[in-house]
């Protein structure tokens, strides 16, 4: 994302005086690959009048923020105790096998990235995963794979339509 695009987003959303994290989330959301590029770090630091180091350390602290490009869909697997006890390991294994990647990686076709998070706030329906903005709970490994296959199909159909 170019510095001009970051500038435009910050001003269009009225984030000139917003907390740094809010700016990072907004810029990341607008980025086609859902991450904060080096150009974006530079421009955010300039607009917020903070050091690049502060932008990097804030971006690195929050797992929501990525400093490397992500796939079109972001899958987050919860790794906290309630989900762990409800079979998170099996869900993660099935998802990794289906995608052919591990946590922290992106599929070669650029459709999916896989990450681990501490809690999705959906402990009452663990094990849970989040794909983009939607949480899927009470999952089985087969259910998780079915969701991914459906999303992959929709993605490919939309690209060939
Ligand atoms: S522990 Fe998994 S959603 Fe909270």
mmCIF file with all atom_site columns, C-alpha atoms and ligand atoms in Angstrom:
data_model
loop_
_atom_site.group_PDB
_atom_site.id
_atom_site.type_symbol
_atom_site.label_atom_id
_atom_site.label_alt_id
_atom_site.label_comp_id
_atom_site.label_asym_id
_atom_site.label_entity_id
_atom_site.label_seq_id
_atom_site.pdbx_PDB_ins_code
_atom_site.Cartn_x
_atom_site.Cartn_y
_atom_site.Cartn_z
_atom_site.occupancy
_atom_site.B_iso_or_equiv
_atom_site.pdbx_formal_charge
_atom_site.auth_seq_id
_atom_site.auth_comp_id
_atom_site.auth_asym_id
_atom_site.auth_atom_id
_atom_site.pdbx_PDB_model_num
ATOM   1   C  CA  . UNK A 1 1   ? 0.000   0.000   0.000   1.00 0.00 ? 1   UNK A CA  1
ATOM   2   C  CA  . UNK A 1 2   ? 1.417   3.366   -1.012  1.00 0.00 ? 2   UNK A CA  1
ATOM   3   C  CA  . UNK A 1 3   ? 1.908   6.297   1.331   1.00 0.00 ? 3   UNK A CA  1
ATOM   4   C  CA  . UNK A 1 4   ? -0.758  8.217   -0.622  1.00 0.00 ? 4   UNK A CA  1
ATOM   5   C  CA  . UNK A 1 5   ? -3.277  5.433   -0.003  1.00 0.00 ? 5   UNK A CA  1
ATOM   6   C  CA  . UNK A 1 6   ? -2.491  5.387   3.717   1.00 0.00 ? 6   UNK A CA  1
ATOM   7   C  CA  . UNK A 1 7   ? -2.889  9.169   3.837   1.00 0.00 ? 7   UNK A CA  1
ATOM   8   C  CA  . UNK A 1 8   ? -6.237  8.925   2.043   1.00 0.00 ? 8   UNK A CA  1
ATOM   9   C  CA  . UNK A 1 9   ? -7.562  6.220   4.415   1.00 0.00 ? 9   UNK A CA  1
ATOM   10  C  CA  . UNK A 1 10  ? -6.540  8.080   7.564   1.00 0.00 ? 10  UNK A CA  1
ATOM   11  C  CA  . UNK A 1 11  ? -8.191  11.310  6.372   1.00 0.00 ? 11  UNK A CA  1
ATOM   12  C  CA  . UNK A 1 12  ? -11.281 9.690   4.878   1.00 0.00 ? 12  UNK A CA  1
ATOM   13  C  CA  . UNK A 1 13  ? -11.988 7.858   8.153   1.00 0.00 ? 13  UNK A CA  1
ATOM   14  C  CA  . UNK A 1 14  ? -11.126 10.878  10.288  1.00 0.00 ? 14  UNK A CA  1
ATOM   15  C  CA  . UNK A 1 15  ? -8.363  9.024   12.131  1.00 0.00 ? 15  UNK A CA  1
ATOM   16  C  CA  . UNK A 1 16  ? -5.881  11.905  12.341  1.00 0.00 ? 16  UNK A CA  1
ATOM   17  C  CA  . UNK A 1 17  ? -6.020  11.899  16.148  1.00 0.00 ? 17  UNK A CA  1
ATOM   18  C  CA  . UNK A 1 18  ? -7.077  8.277   16.663  1.00 0.00 ? 18  UNK A CA  1
ATOM   19  C  CA  . UNK A 1 19  ? -5.048  5.840   18.782  1.00 0.00 ? 19  UNK A CA  1
ATOM   20  C  CA  . UNK A 1 20  ? -2.225  4.173   16.870  1.00 0.00 ? 20  UNK A CA  1
ATOM   21  C  CA  . UNK A 1 21  ? -3.811  0.720   17.096  1.00 0.00 ? 21  UNK A CA  1
ATOM   22  C  CA  . UNK A 1 22  ? -7.028  1.978   15.524  1.00 0.00 ? 22  UNK A CA  1
ATOM   23  C  CA  . UNK A 1 23  ? -5.083  3.481   12.631  1.00 0.00 ? 23  UNK A CA  1
ATOM   24  C  CA  . UNK A 1 24  ? -3.116  0.269   12.135  1.00 0.00 ? 24  UNK A CA  1
ATOM   25  C  CA  . UNK A 1 25  ? -6.302  -1.809  12.061  1.00 0.00 ? 25  UNK A CA  1
ATOM   26  C  CA  . UNK A 1 26  ? -7.995  0.531   9.581   1.00 0.00 ? 26  UNK A CA  1
ATOM   27  C  CA  . UNK A 1 27  ? -5.015  0.630   7.231   1.00 0.00 ? 27  UNK A CA  1
ATOM   28  C  CA  . UNK A 1 28  ? -4.574  -3.131  7.448   1.00 0.00 ? 28  UNK A CA  1
ATOM   29  C  CA  . UNK A 1 29  ? -8.267  -3.721  6.724   1.00 0.00 ? 29  UNK A CA  1
ATOM   30  C  CA  . UNK A 1 30  ? -7.991  -1.577  3.589   1.00 0.00 ? 30  UNK A CA  1
ATOM   31  C  CA  . UNK A 1 31  ? -4.840  -3.331  2.428   1.00 0.00 ? 31  UNK A CA  1
ATOM   32  C  CA  . UNK A 1 32  ? -5.496  -5.974  -0.268  1.00 0.00 ? 32  UNK A CA  1
ATOM   33  C  CA  . UNK A 1 33  ? -3.229  -8.416  1.561   1.00 0.00 ? 33  UNK A CA  1
ATOM   34  C  CA  . UNK A 1 34  ? -4.374  -7.450  5.052   1.00 0.00 ? 34  UNK A CA  1
ATOM   35  C  CA  . UNK A 1 35  ? -1.020  -6.333  6.396   1.00 0.00 ? 35  UNK A CA  1
ATOM   36  C  CA  . UNK A 1 36  ? 0.999   -3.241  7.249   1.00 0.00 ? 36  UNK A CA  1
ATOM   37  C  CA  . UNK A 1 37  ? 3.702   -2.660  4.671   1.00 0.00 ? 37  UNK A CA  1
ATOM   38  C  CA  . UNK A 1 38  ? 6.938   -0.771  5.291   1.00 0.00 ? 38  UNK A CA  1
ATOM   39  C  CA  . UNK A 1 39  ? 5.552   2.183   3.321   1.00 0.00 ? 39  UNK A CA  1
ATOM   40  C  CA  . UNK A 1 40  ? 2.461   2.120   5.529   1.00 0.00 ? 40  UNK A CA  1
ATOM   41  C  CA  . UNK A 1 41  ? 4.622   2.069   8.685   1.00 0.00 ? 41  UNK A CA  1
ATOM   42  C  CA  . UNK A 1 42  ? 6.514   5.124   7.447   1.00 0.00 ? 42  UNK A CA  1
ATOM   43  C  CA  . UNK A 1 43  ? 3.381   7.070   6.582   1.00 0.00 ? 43  UNK A CA  1
ATOM   44  C  CA  . UNK A 1 44  ? 1.545   6.135   9.788   1.00 0.00 ? 44  UNK A CA  1
ATOM   45  C  CA  . UNK A 1 45  ? 4.592   7.226   11.829  1.00 0.00 ? 45  UNK A CA  1
ATOM   46  C  CA  . UNK A 1 46  ? 4.638   10.548  9.962   1.00 0.00 ? 46  UNK A CA  1
ATOM   47  C  CA  . UNK A 1 47  ? 0.894   11.146  10.343  1.00 0.00 ? 47  UNK A CA  1
ATOM   48  C  CA  . UNK A 1 48  ? 0.802   10.123  14.012  1.00 0.00 ? 48  UNK A CA  1
ATOM   49  C  CA  . UNK A 1 49  ? 4.027   12.013  14.771  1.00 0.00 ? 49  UNK A CA  1
ATOM   50  C  CA  . UNK A 1 50  ? 5.580   8.958   16.424  1.00 0.00 ? 50  UNK A CA  1
ATOM   51  C  CA  . UNK A 1 51  ? 8.736   6.987   15.660  1.00 0.00 ? 51  UNK A CA  1
ATOM   52  C  CA  . UNK A 1 52  ? 8.754   4.118   13.166  1.00 0.00 ? 52  UNK A CA  1
ATOM   53  C  CA  . UNK A 1 53  ? 9.975   1.995   16.057  1.00 0.00 ? 53  UNK A CA  1
ATOM   54  C  CA  . UNK A 1 54  ? 6.790   2.743   18.008  1.00 0.00 ? 54  UNK A CA  1
ATOM   55  C  CA  . UNK A 1 55  ? 4.658   1.771   15.003  1.00 0.00 ? 55  UNK A CA  1
ATOM   56  C  CA  . UNK A 1 56  ? 6.609   -1.459  14.556  1.00 0.00 ? 56  UNK A CA  1
ATOM   57  C  CA  . UNK A 1 57  ? 6.467   -2.369  18.244  1.00 0.00 ? 57  UNK A CA  1
ATOM   58  C  CA  . UNK A 1 58  ? 2.709   -1.730  18.426  1.00 0.00 ? 58  UNK A CA  1
ATOM   59  C  CA  . UNK A 1 59  ? 2.109   -3.701  15.235  1.00 0.00 ? 59  UNK A CA  1
ATOM   60  C  CA  . UNK A 1 60  ? 4.233   -6.572  16.538  1.00 0.00 ? 60  UNK A CA  1
ATOM   61  C  CA  . UNK A 1 61  ? 2.525   -6.641  19.932  1.00 0.00 ? 61  UNK A CA  1
ATOM   62  C  CA  . UNK A 1 62  ? -0.990  -7.291  18.649  1.00 0.00 ? 62  UNK A CA  1
ATOM   63  C  CA  . UNK A 1 63  ? -1.604  -10.604 16.913  1.00 0.00 ? 63  UNK A CA  1
ATOM   64  C  CA  . UNK A 1 64  ? -4.407  -8.939  14.939  1.00 0.00 ? 64  UNK A CA  1
ATOM   65  C  CA  . UNK A 1 65  ? -1.797  -6.933  13.057  1.00 0.00 ? 65  UNK A CA  1
ATOM   66  C  CA  . UNK A 1 66  ? 0.504   -8.482  10.490  1.00 0.00 ? 66  UNK A CA  1
ATOM   67  C  CA  . UNK A 1 67  ? 3.692   -7.041  9.050   1.00 0.00 ? 67  UNK A CA  1
ATOM   68  C  CA  . UNK A 1 68  ? 3.744   -9.550  6.218   1.00 0.00 ? 68  UNK A CA  1
ATOM   69  C  CA  . UNK A 1 69  ? 1.220   -10.129 3.432   1.00 0.00 ? 69  UNK A CA  1
ATOM   70  C  CA  . UNK A 1 70  ? -1.668  -12.447 4.182   1.00 0.00 ? 70  UNK A CA  1
ATOM   71  C  CA  . UNK A 1 71  ? -3.917  -14.513 1.972   1.00 0.00 ? 71  UNK A CA  1
ATOM   72  C  CA  . UNK A 1 72  ? -7.348  -13.406 0.767   1.00 0.00 ? 72  UNK A CA  1
ATOM   73  C  CA  . UNK A 1 73  ? -8.971  -15.276 3.687   1.00 0.00 ? 73  UNK A CA  1
ATOM   74  C  CA  . UNK A 1 74  ? -7.463  -15.270 7.169   1.00 0.00 ? 74  UNK A CA  1
ATOM   75  C  CA  . UNK A 1 75  ? -8.112  -18.343 9.305   1.00 0.00 ? 75  UNK A CA  1
ATOM   76  C  CA  . UNK A 1 76  ? -7.424  -18.034 13.023  1.00 0.00 ? 76  UNK A CA  1
ATOM   77  C  CA  . UNK A 1 77  ? -7.391  -21.128 15.197  1.00 0.00 ? 77  UNK A CA  1
ATOM   78  C  CA  . UNK A 1 78  ? -7.968  -20.574 18.907  1.00 0.00 ? 78  UNK A CA  1
ATOM   79  C  CA  . UNK A 1 79  ? -5.252  -22.090 21.052  1.00 0.00 ? 79  UNK A CA  1
ATOM   80  C  CA  . UNK A 1 80  ? -6.554  -21.339 24.549  1.00 0.00 ? 80  UNK A CA  1
ATOM   81  C  CA  . UNK A 1 81  ? -7.447  -23.976 27.159  1.00 0.00 ? 81  UNK A CA  1
ATOM   82  C  CA  . UNK A 1 82  ? -11.226 -24.310 26.581  1.00 0.00 ? 82  UNK A CA  1
ATOM   83  C  CA  . UNK A 1 83  ? -10.691 -24.873 22.860  1.00 0.00 ? 83  UNK A CA  1
ATOM   84  C  CA  . UNK A 1 84  ? -7.669  -27.056 23.584  1.00 0.00 ? 84  UNK A CA  1
ATOM   85  C  CA  . UNK A 1 85  ? -9.783  -29.281 25.834  1.00 0.00 ? 85  UNK A CA  1
ATOM   86  C  CA  . UNK A 1 86  ? -12.541 -29.408 23.226  1.00 0.00 ? 86  UNK A CA  1
ATOM   87  C  CA  . UNK A 1 87  ? -10.265 -30.716 20.469  1.00 0.00 ? 87  UNK A CA  1
ATOM   88  C  CA  . UNK A 1 88  ? -8.504  -27.722 18.986  1.00 0.00 ? 88  UNK A CA  1
ATOM   89  C  CA  . UNK A 1 89  ? -5.504  -29.889 18.092  1.00 0.00 ? 89  UNK A CA  1
ATOM   90  C  CA  . UNK A 1 90  ? -7.553  -32.073 15.757  1.00 0.00 ? 90  UNK A CA  1
ATOM   91  C  CA  . UNK A 1 91  ? -9.135  -29.039 14.110  1.00 0.00 ? 91  UNK A CA  1
ATOM   92  C  CA  . UNK A 1 92  ? -5.749  -27.423 13.528  1.00 0.00 ? 92  UNK A CA  1
ATOM   93  C  CA  . UNK A 1 93  ? -4.270  -30.647 12.162  1.00 0.00 ? 93  UNK A CA  1
ATOM   94  C  CA  . UNK A 1 94  ? -7.159  -31.073 9.717   1.00 0.00 ? 94  UNK A CA  1
ATOM   95  C  CA  . UNK A 1 95  ? -6.968  -27.453 8.588   1.00 0.00 ? 95  UNK A CA  1
ATOM   96  C  CA  . UNK A 1 96  ? -3.195  -27.614 8.129   1.00 0.00 ? 96  UNK A CA  1
ATOM   97  C  CA  . UNK A 1 97  ? -3.468  -30.799 6.104   1.00 0.00 ? 97  UNK A CA  1
ATOM   98  C  CA  . UNK A 1 98  ? -6.237  -29.360 3.947   1.00 0.00 ? 98  UNK A CA  1
ATOM   99  C  CA  . UNK A 1 99  ? -4.266  -26.188 3.251   1.00 0.00 ? 99  UNK A CA  1
ATOM   100 C  CA  . UNK A 1 100 ? -0.797  -27.742 3.143   1.00 0.00 ? 100 UNK A CA  1
ATOM   101 C  CA  . UNK A 1 101 ? 0.590   -25.037 5.424   1.00 0.00 ? 101 UNK A CA  1
ATOM   102 C  CA  . UNK A 1 102 ? 1.442   -24.509 9.085   1.00 0.00 ? 102 UNK A CA  1
ATOM   103 C  CA  . UNK A 1 103 ? 0.533   -21.737 11.486  1.00 0.00 ? 103 UNK A CA  1
ATOM   104 C  CA  . UNK A 1 104 ? 1.994   -18.425 10.294  1.00 0.00 ? 104 UNK A CA  1
ATOM   105 C  CA  . UNK A 1 105 ? 1.992   -19.401 6.613   1.00 0.00 ? 105 UNK A CA  1
ATOM   106 C  CA  . UNK A 1 106 ? -0.013  -18.550 3.504   1.00 0.00 ? 106 UNK A CA  1
ATOM   107 C  CA  . UNK A 1 107 ? -1.089  -21.009 0.822   1.00 0.00 ? 107 UNK A CA  1
ATOM   108 C  CA  . UNK A 1 108 ? 0.792   -20.813 -2.463  1.00 0.00 ? 108 UNK A CA  1
ATOM   109 C  CA  . UNK A 1 109 ? -2.358  -19.745 -4.307  1.00 0.00 ? 109 UNK A CA  1
ATOM   110 C  CA  . UNK A 1 110 ? -2.654  -16.814 -1.875  1.00 0.00 ? 110 UNK A CA  1
ATOM   111 C  CA  . UNK A 1 111 ? -6.203  -17.722 -0.849  1.00 0.00 ? 111 UNK A CA  1
ATOM   112 C  CA  . UNK A 1 112 ? -5.647  -18.620 2.820   1.00 0.00 ? 112 UNK A CA  1
ATOM   113 C  CA  . UNK A 1 113 ? -3.390  -17.597 5.684   1.00 0.00 ? 113 UNK A CA  1
ATOM   114 C  CA  . UNK A 1 114 ? -3.388  -19.550 8.921   1.00 0.00 ? 114 UNK A CA  1
ATOM   115 C  CA  . UNK A 1 115 ? -2.729  -18.048 12.332  1.00 0.00 ? 115 UNK A CA  1
ATOM   116 C  CA  . UNK A 1 116 ? -3.150  -19.020 15.961  1.00 0.00 ? 116 UNK A CA  1
ATOM   117 C  CA  . UNK A 1 117 ? -4.813  -16.736 18.532  1.00 0.00 ? 117 UNK A CA  1
ATOM   118 C  CA  . UNK A 1 118 ? -5.238  -16.845 22.260  1.00 0.00 ? 118 UNK A CA  1
ATOM   119 C  CA  . UNK A 1 119 ? -9.025  -16.581 22.410  1.00 0.00 ? 119 UNK A CA  1
ATOM   120 C  CA  . UNK A 1 120 ? -11.757 -15.626 19.975  1.00 0.00 ? 120 UNK A CA  1
ATOM   121 C  CA  . UNK A 1 121 ? -14.264 -14.744 22.691  1.00 0.00 ? 121 UNK A CA  1
ATOM   122 C  CA  . UNK A 1 122 ? -16.334 -17.765 21.714  1.00 0.00 ? 122 UNK A CA  1
ATOM   123 C  CA  . UNK A 1 123 ? -15.254 -20.158 24.484  1.00 0.00 ? 123 UNK A CA  1
ATOM   124 C  CA  . UNK A 1 124 ? -18.887 -21.219 25.033  1.00 0.00 ? 124 UNK A CA  1
ATOM   125 C  CA  . UNK A 1 125 ? -18.824 -22.905 21.631  1.00 0.00 ? 125 UNK A CA  1
ATOM   126 C  CA  . UNK A 1 126 ? -15.304 -24.293 21.563  1.00 0.00 ? 126 UNK A CA  1
ATOM   127 C  CA  . UNK A 1 127 ? -13.484 -25.466 19.639  1.00 0.00 ? 127 UNK A CA  1
ATOM   128 C  CA  . UNK A 1 128 ? -13.721 -22.367 17.508  1.00 0.00 ? 128 UNK A CA  1
ATOM   129 C  CA  . UNK A 1 129 ? -11.970 -20.826 14.559  1.00 0.00 ? 129 UNK A CA  1
ATOM   130 C  CA  . UNK A 1 130 ? -12.431 -17.445 12.952  1.00 0.00 ? 130 UNK A CA  1
ATOM   131 C  CA  . UNK A 1 131 ? -12.325 -16.896 9.228   1.00 0.00 ? 131 UNK A CA  1
ATOM   132 C  CA  . UNK A 1 132 ? -12.082 -13.240 8.330   1.00 0.00 ? 132 UNK A CA  1
ATOM   133 C  CA  . UNK A 1 133 ? -14.797 -11.656 10.506  1.00 0.00 ? 133 UNK A CA  1
ATOM   134 C  CA  . UNK A 1 134 ? -16.878 -14.747 11.211  1.00 0.00 ? 134 UNK A CA  1
ATOM   135 C  CA  . UNK A 1 135 ? -16.472 -17.178 14.119  1.00 0.00 ? 135 UNK A CA  1
ATOM   136 C  CA  . UNK A 1 136 ? -17.325 -20.849 13.590  1.00 0.00 ? 136 UNK A CA  1
ATOM   137 C  CA  . UNK A 1 137 ? -17.901 -22.796 16.790  1.00 0.00 ? 137 UNK A CA  1
ATOM   138 C  CA  . UNK A 1 138 ? -18.634 -26.328 17.986  1.00 0.00 ? 138 UNK A CA  1
ATOM   139 C  CA  . UNK A 1 139 ? -16.468 -27.455 15.116  1.00 0.00 ? 139 UNK A CA  1
ATOM   140 C  CA  . UNK A 1 140 ? -15.374 -30.890 14.063  1.00 0.00 ? 140 UNK A CA  1
ATOM   141 C  CA  . UNK A 1 141 ? -12.292 -31.421 11.877  1.00 0.00 ? 141 UNK A CA  1
ATOM   142 C  CA  . UNK A 1 142 ? -14.596 -32.449 9.009   1.00 0.00 ? 142 UNK A CA  1
ATOM   143 C  CA  . UNK A 1 143 ? -16.719 -29.340 9.500   1.00 0.00 ? 143 UNK A CA  1
ATOM   144 C  CA  . UNK A 1 144 ? -13.673 -27.075 9.384   1.00 0.00 ? 144 UNK A CA  1
ATOM   145 C  CA  . UNK A 1 145 ? -12.418 -28.718 6.196   1.00 0.00 ? 145 UNK A CA  1
ATOM   146 C  CA  . UNK A 1 146 ? -15.870 -28.429 4.589   1.00 0.00 ? 146 UNK A CA  1
ATOM   147 C  CA  . UNK A 1 147 ? -15.968 -24.671 5.330   1.00 0.00 ? 147 UNK A CA  1
ATOM   148 C  CA  . UNK A 1 148 ? -12.519 -24.199 3.791   1.00 0.00 ? 148 UNK A CA  1
ATOM   149 C  CA  . UNK A 1 149 ? -13.411 -26.188 0.672   1.00 0.00 ? 149 UNK A CA  1
ATOM   150 C  CA  . UNK A 1 150 ? -16.577 -24.171 0.216   1.00 0.00 ? 150 UNK A CA  1
ATOM   151 C  CA  . UNK A 1 151 ? -14.679 -20.887 0.562   1.00 0.00 ? 151 UNK A CA  1
ATOM   152 C  CA  . UNK A 1 152 ? -12.010 -22.034 -1.886  1.00 0.00 ? 152 UNK A CA  1
ATOM   153 C  CA  . UNK A 1 153 ? -14.690 -22.962 -4.412  1.00 0.00 ? 153 UNK A CA  1
ATOM   154 C  CA  . UNK A 1 154 ? -16.467 -19.629 -4.023  1.00 0.00 ? 154 UNK A CA  1
ATOM   155 C  CA  . UNK A 1 155 ? -13.157 -17.783 -4.388  1.00 0.00 ? 155 UNK A CA  1
ATOM   156 C  CA  . UNK A 1 156 ? -12.278 -19.635 -7.600  1.00 0.00 ? 156 UNK A CA  1
ATOM   157 C  CA  . UNK A 1 157 ? -15.792 -19.307 -9.043  1.00 0.00 ? 157 UNK A CA  1
ATOM   158 C  CA  . UNK A 1 158 ? -15.773 -15.565 -8.437  1.00 0.00 ? 158 UNK A CA  1
ATOM   159 C  CA  . UNK A 1 159 ? -12.413 -15.241 -10.175 1.00 0.00 ? 159 UNK A CA  1
ATOM   160 C  CA  . UNK A 1 160 ? -13.523 -17.176 -13.262 1.00 0.00 ? 160 UNK A CA  1
ATOM   161 C  CA  . UNK A 1 161 ? -17.023 -15.645 -13.538 1.00 0.00 ? 161 UNK A CA  1
HETATM 162 S  S1  . LIG B 2 .   ? -10.764 -20.351 24.343  1.00 0.00 ? 1   LIG B S1  1
HETATM 163 FE FE1 . LIG B 2 .   ? -11.251 -20.643 22.263  1.00 0.00 ? 1   LIG B FE1 1
HETATM 164 S  S2  . LIG B 2 .   ? -12.642 -19.047 21.870  1.00 0.00 ? 1   LIG B S2  1
HETATM 165 FE FE2 . LIG B 2 .   ? -12.034 -18.682 23.905  1.00 0.00 ? 1   LIG B FE2 1
#
